[in-house]
Amino acid sequence: MVKGKLVVRCAMVGAAMALALALGGCATDAPQREDLSYGPGEPPLMPAPHAGRYEGLGAPGCYGCHGANEVTDHMLAAAPALPSDHYVDGSVETYEVFGPRGECITCHPQG
Amino acid sequence: MELSRRTFVKAGAVALASAAAGGTLGVLPGCSPAASSGASGVAAGGDTVKTVGVCRFCGCGCGVIVEAKDGRLISVTGDPDNGSSRGLNCVKGYYLANALYGEDRLTKPLIRDDKSTKGTEGGLREASWEEALDLVASKLRETWKADKSRLAFWGSGQQPIVEGYATAKFWKAGLLSNNIDPNARLCMASAVVGFMNIFQTDEPAGCYADIDETDVFVTWGANMAEAHPMLYSRLTARKLADDKVRHYDVTTMATRTSASADKVLMFRPGTDIAIANAIANYLIQNNLYDKAFVEDHIQFKQGTENIGNSFEDGYDASDVGKTVDAVENITFEQFAERLAPYTLEYAAELSGVPAEDIRELAEVFADKSRKVLSLWTMGVNQHNRGTWMNHCIYNIHFLTGRYALPGDGAFSLTGQPSACGTAREVGTFSHRLPADLLVAKAPHRRYTEAVWNLPEGYLDAIEKPGMHTVKMFRELSKGNVDFLWSAHNNWAVSMPNLTRFLGRGDEDKKGIYDCFICVSEVYPTLSTQYADAVLPAAMWVEREGAFGNGERRTAVFEKAIDPPGEAKWDLWMLMEIAKRVLDGEVIGGQDAFDTLFGQVYDKQAADFTGTQREVCRALWEEYRTFSNPQLNPKASEINAAEKLKMEAKQLAPYDLYIEDHGLTWPVREVDGQWLPTLWRFCDGPQEDGFDQLGVAQYGQQDKAAGVSFYKSADQRPSAVFRPYEPPAEEPSDQYPFWLCTGRLLEHWHTGSMTRRVPELHRALPQALLDVNPADCEQLGVKDGDMVRVSSRYGSFDIQVSTAGRTAPPQGIVFAPFFAEETLVNLAVQDVYCPLSKEPDFKKTCVSIRKV
Ligand code: SF4
């Protein structure tokens, strides 16, 4: 279990974001794991605690911070942006996640 | 900007298949920082070796590309050229390389001198291979000579194909024993018995591409998001690709799989048969069934009913236990009559699912303008009426003409990477021989003797099936098994009723202490704590092997690196033990060992006669003869005389499986080309994946829907009426909750490999008991509290969670079984489906109290 109280400080973008953030997780000053390193092809883990987030919100909860819209390609300064190959046609401008990428935790577990 | 759900979920209009064809999925694995930045960590000089592989873990059977450098794996990425996964993996696959590098890999044989140390972490000492092999072989030979009913091998749906084949050959032809069974008995047996009863062939007709083609998904007792992650990604991708695609989740609890469902039909445990029967009844009563399909293809039956439950050890031999397989033909009208009591209202009353929702699902099946795909896993199979529930799902598909058609079918998903390829196809079950053949049938024994070059009649000694898995462990616990060898499994965590099987409630611990137990393993596990000898095994790509996945796809994983220390290929262990046990024995006047294995093993040299590739190829070619009778004149004669249709499951030459990154059988030779089959029994061009040659050879081409079930008796699969009968135990004052157990995404089965991967362990470090918040309130417990879960079988302690991966309704709790420190199976019942002998892991009645 990932423990520790989360401090949420995120710029809120729209109603869905507010819902997404209510469950915590995408915190700029939440404790981050610094010791994560990856081999080739290993999808990044979630370095900040996101306990219960996916369970509660599903993929929109991830997209809320890591996904793109017309304003920005991700919504929080500290949230890594989804790479373009996660979007339809490999293009961020579609603002639509490529179908087989829709289940975020299938590849990106809690770090 | 408002971020709407629609914006997010709107389809990637690019279908998975076309993306793969266009190479888009070729970049799927490359989402790590290293890969995307181009700094892959691979030396530019290219001194790495890339090999083709298939994931070690679940039944999805994802293809992987394995990269090694300096004798160590450096990456495992999705293989875009594998037709099952097309570049997709889940987190277990991506982090698979790390599973080989736990600090405590077993690298030397171990022996236990003092049996009283069993069940502790101590007591094992290092030994030489010579000493360990001599000991294991002498115990096996001693038992074999004294009373061969007291020896057993417990194998696995994770055992690679050629090893499974060689093990079955040694056990069945070498020892003339049927006391061999795989852990697939715990996950697939109900599906297998269903297939055999209904189709007389053990195989799904469809393939994973059905997921990309269907319009409506119906998941029955299947938490694919956790247990079949790659296939669930394909399911959600299909949903995202078309707003009109629908998903109905028929389940006892909300799971991550329910999240993609448009409607969740949450039923009271065990009542799924009533729901399925109500749908079938609705279709008939309202004249919504496909008359042409029924007329052309289906025969109707009913079987023994009121079959009770297998609480007692003597159940199989009881009056009712002996008759559970009996069926008789009935007319369609009689079938309809049997279903008539299953009104929507009756099913609603039993199941708790609103009648309107059941009717809606029935209408979905009735609507022939849309394709419907049923998918199911352990909720259906691990069921006290698991075989019956398999029947009931097929009944609906038969009535609506939805079977063996692209996107329109019923698909039983397998749990393990080679449950199909090994456990089922090469015959490591106690009643089977390779290629669907049965020990009980004389022509099947004759055919096997021909392929194995045994004297005619030699296998008559194994006419009677041996001990199935639960019987094996029940007998062991009573002191009736003197020798057990287990490989590719961790029975001390995965078996039900462990309180009994580990002798925890038993003062003298007779069975488990007295039996000589040999465990082949890669890491110390709870099973090795009960072993008298531990044989350190090469893991996954430390040797060459092959798996057969849930869609009939056989795929090879090449050897990429050497095993650590003195760890050895399981096949070498088998050869060395077989050579010792069979020393001085003859078959038909010839040396027994050489008759069975002389083509691949030189017993004097204590080594194989060729490289691993050559050995695998040689054993494969021998096994392939079962499905290519033309390769053996005597077998060919028996095949023709007995109408065995052995070519119906034709396999290709070994090397093609590497070149083509896996092939789905039957693989047909056309003008020197080997063409796989995706849609079995469905007529159409072979080059497009249809079963053109099979239908042309054995079937009929002018039947409804263009399908022909040529392997079934009279070319007609059976719709068998099965009534609702209640669960083995219902909640009571003493045990008021149902306990359900299963897998979660990050951990494979008992966690012996995935818990040694830091990334996976951190993500899911402990097993939690998911409890409904209202039940928590009633019990006076909250998140994080420890509770004791007790059944009439045993108890375990576990922490409570109301925010876990599953959200059970009141009265049901869920706990995964991966954590040996929690050991949920101490309390799980070993009651099994009377037909398939598969235990019901989903419905143990328990009490819960705070500790
Ligand atoms: S565990 Fe299953 S879904 Fe995940 S990569 Fe392996 S085979 Fe694929």
PDB file of N, CA and C and ligand atoms in Angstrom, chain B residues 55 57-58 60-62 89-90 92-93 228-230, ligand 1:
ATOM      1  N   CYS B  55       5.457 -14.334 -23.717  1.00  0.00           N
ATOM      2  CA  CYS B  55       5.463 -13.996 -22.290  1.00  0.00           C
ATOM      3  C   CYS B  55       5.344 -15.245 -21.413  1.00  0.00           C
ATOM      4  N   PHE B  57       3.880 -15.434 -18.574  1.00  0.00           N
ATOM      5  CA  PHE B  57       2.777 -15.449 -17.613  1.00  0.00           C
ATOM      6  C   PHE B  57       1.420 -15.884 -18.186  1.00  0.00           C
ATOM      7  N   CYS B  58       0.516 -14.979 -18.466  1.00  0.00           N
ATOM      8  CA  CYS B  58      -0.877 -15.427 -18.587  1.00  0.00           C
ATOM      9  C   CYS B  58      -1.239 -16.058 -19.934  1.00  0.00           C
ATOM     10  N   CYS B  60      -3.060 -15.075 -22.283  1.00  0.00           N
ATOM     11  CA  CYS B  60      -3.132 -14.226 -23.481  1.00  0.00           C
ATOM     12  C   CYS B  60      -2.044 -14.644 -24.456  1.00  0.00           C
ATOM     13  N   GLY B  61      -0.865 -14.981 -23.905  1.00  0.00           N
ATOM     14  CA  GLY B  61       0.232 -15.439 -24.754  1.00  0.00           C
ATOM     15  C   GLY B  61       0.818 -14.343 -25.623  1.00  0.00           C
ATOM     16  N   CYS B  62       1.119 -13.192 -25.019  1.00  0.00           N
ATOM     17  CA  CYS B  62       1.669 -12.077 -25.798  1.00  0.00           C
ATOM     18  C   CYS B  62       3.054 -12.416 -26.336  1.00  0.00           C
ATOM     19  N   ASN B  89       1.568  -5.602 -24.659  1.00  0.00           N
ATOM     20  CA  ASN B  89       1.916  -6.391 -23.467  1.00  0.00           C
ATOM     21  C   ASN B  89       1.172  -5.763 -22.305  1.00  0.00           C
ATOM     22  N   CYS B  90       1.270  -6.362 -21.144  1.00  0.00           N
ATOM     23  CA  CYS B  90       0.861  -5.660 -19.925  1.00  0.00           C
ATOM     24  C   CYS B  90       2.111  -5.489 -19.075  1.00  0.00           C
ATOM     25  N   LYS B  92       3.262  -6.949 -16.548  1.00  0.00           N
ATOM     26  CA  LYS B  92       4.024  -8.159 -16.202  1.00  0.00           C
ATOM     27  C   LYS B  92       4.971  -8.533 -17.339  1.00  0.00           C
ATOM     28  N   GLY B  93       4.501  -8.343 -18.555  1.00  0.00           N
ATOM     29  CA  GLY B  93       5.354  -8.641 -19.703  1.00  0.00           C
ATOM     30  C   GLY B  93       6.494  -7.645 -19.821  1.00  0.00           C
ATOM     31  N   HIS B 228      -6.633 -10.909 -17.860  1.00  0.00           N
ATOM     32  CA  HIS B 228      -6.268 -11.005 -19.282  1.00  0.00           C
ATOM     33  C   HIS B 228      -6.053  -9.588 -19.811  1.00  0.00           C
ATOM     34  N   PRO B 229      -5.034  -8.913 -19.292  1.00  0.00           N
ATOM     35  CA  PRO B 229      -4.901  -7.472 -19.542  1.00  0.00           C
ATOM     36  C   PRO B 229      -4.762  -7.107 -21.022  1.00  0.00           C
ATOM     37  N   MET B 230      -3.972  -7.871 -21.770  1.00  0.00           N
ATOM     38  CA  MET B 230      -3.792  -7.516 -23.179  1.00  0.00           C
ATOM     39  C   MET B 230      -5.123  -7.644 -23.921  1.00  0.00           C
TER      40      MET B 230
HETATM   41  S1  SF4 C   1       0.901 -11.338 -18.459  1.00  0.00           S
HETATM   42 FE1  SF4 C   1      -0.522 -11.833 -20.077  1.00  0.00          FE
HETATM   43  S2  SF4 C   1      -1.271  -9.873 -20.868  1.00  0.00           S
HETATM   44 FE2  SF4 C   1       0.571  -9.485 -19.677  1.00  0.00          FE
HETATM   45  S3  SF4 C   1       2.213  -9.482 -21.204  1.00  0.00           S
HETATM   46 FE3  SF4 C   1       2.114 -11.526 -20.333  1.00  0.00          FE
HETATM   47  S4  SF4 C   1       0.766 -12.680 -21.701  1.00  0.00           S
HETATM   48 FE4  SF4 C   1       0.458 -10.485 -22.114  1.00  0.00          FE
END
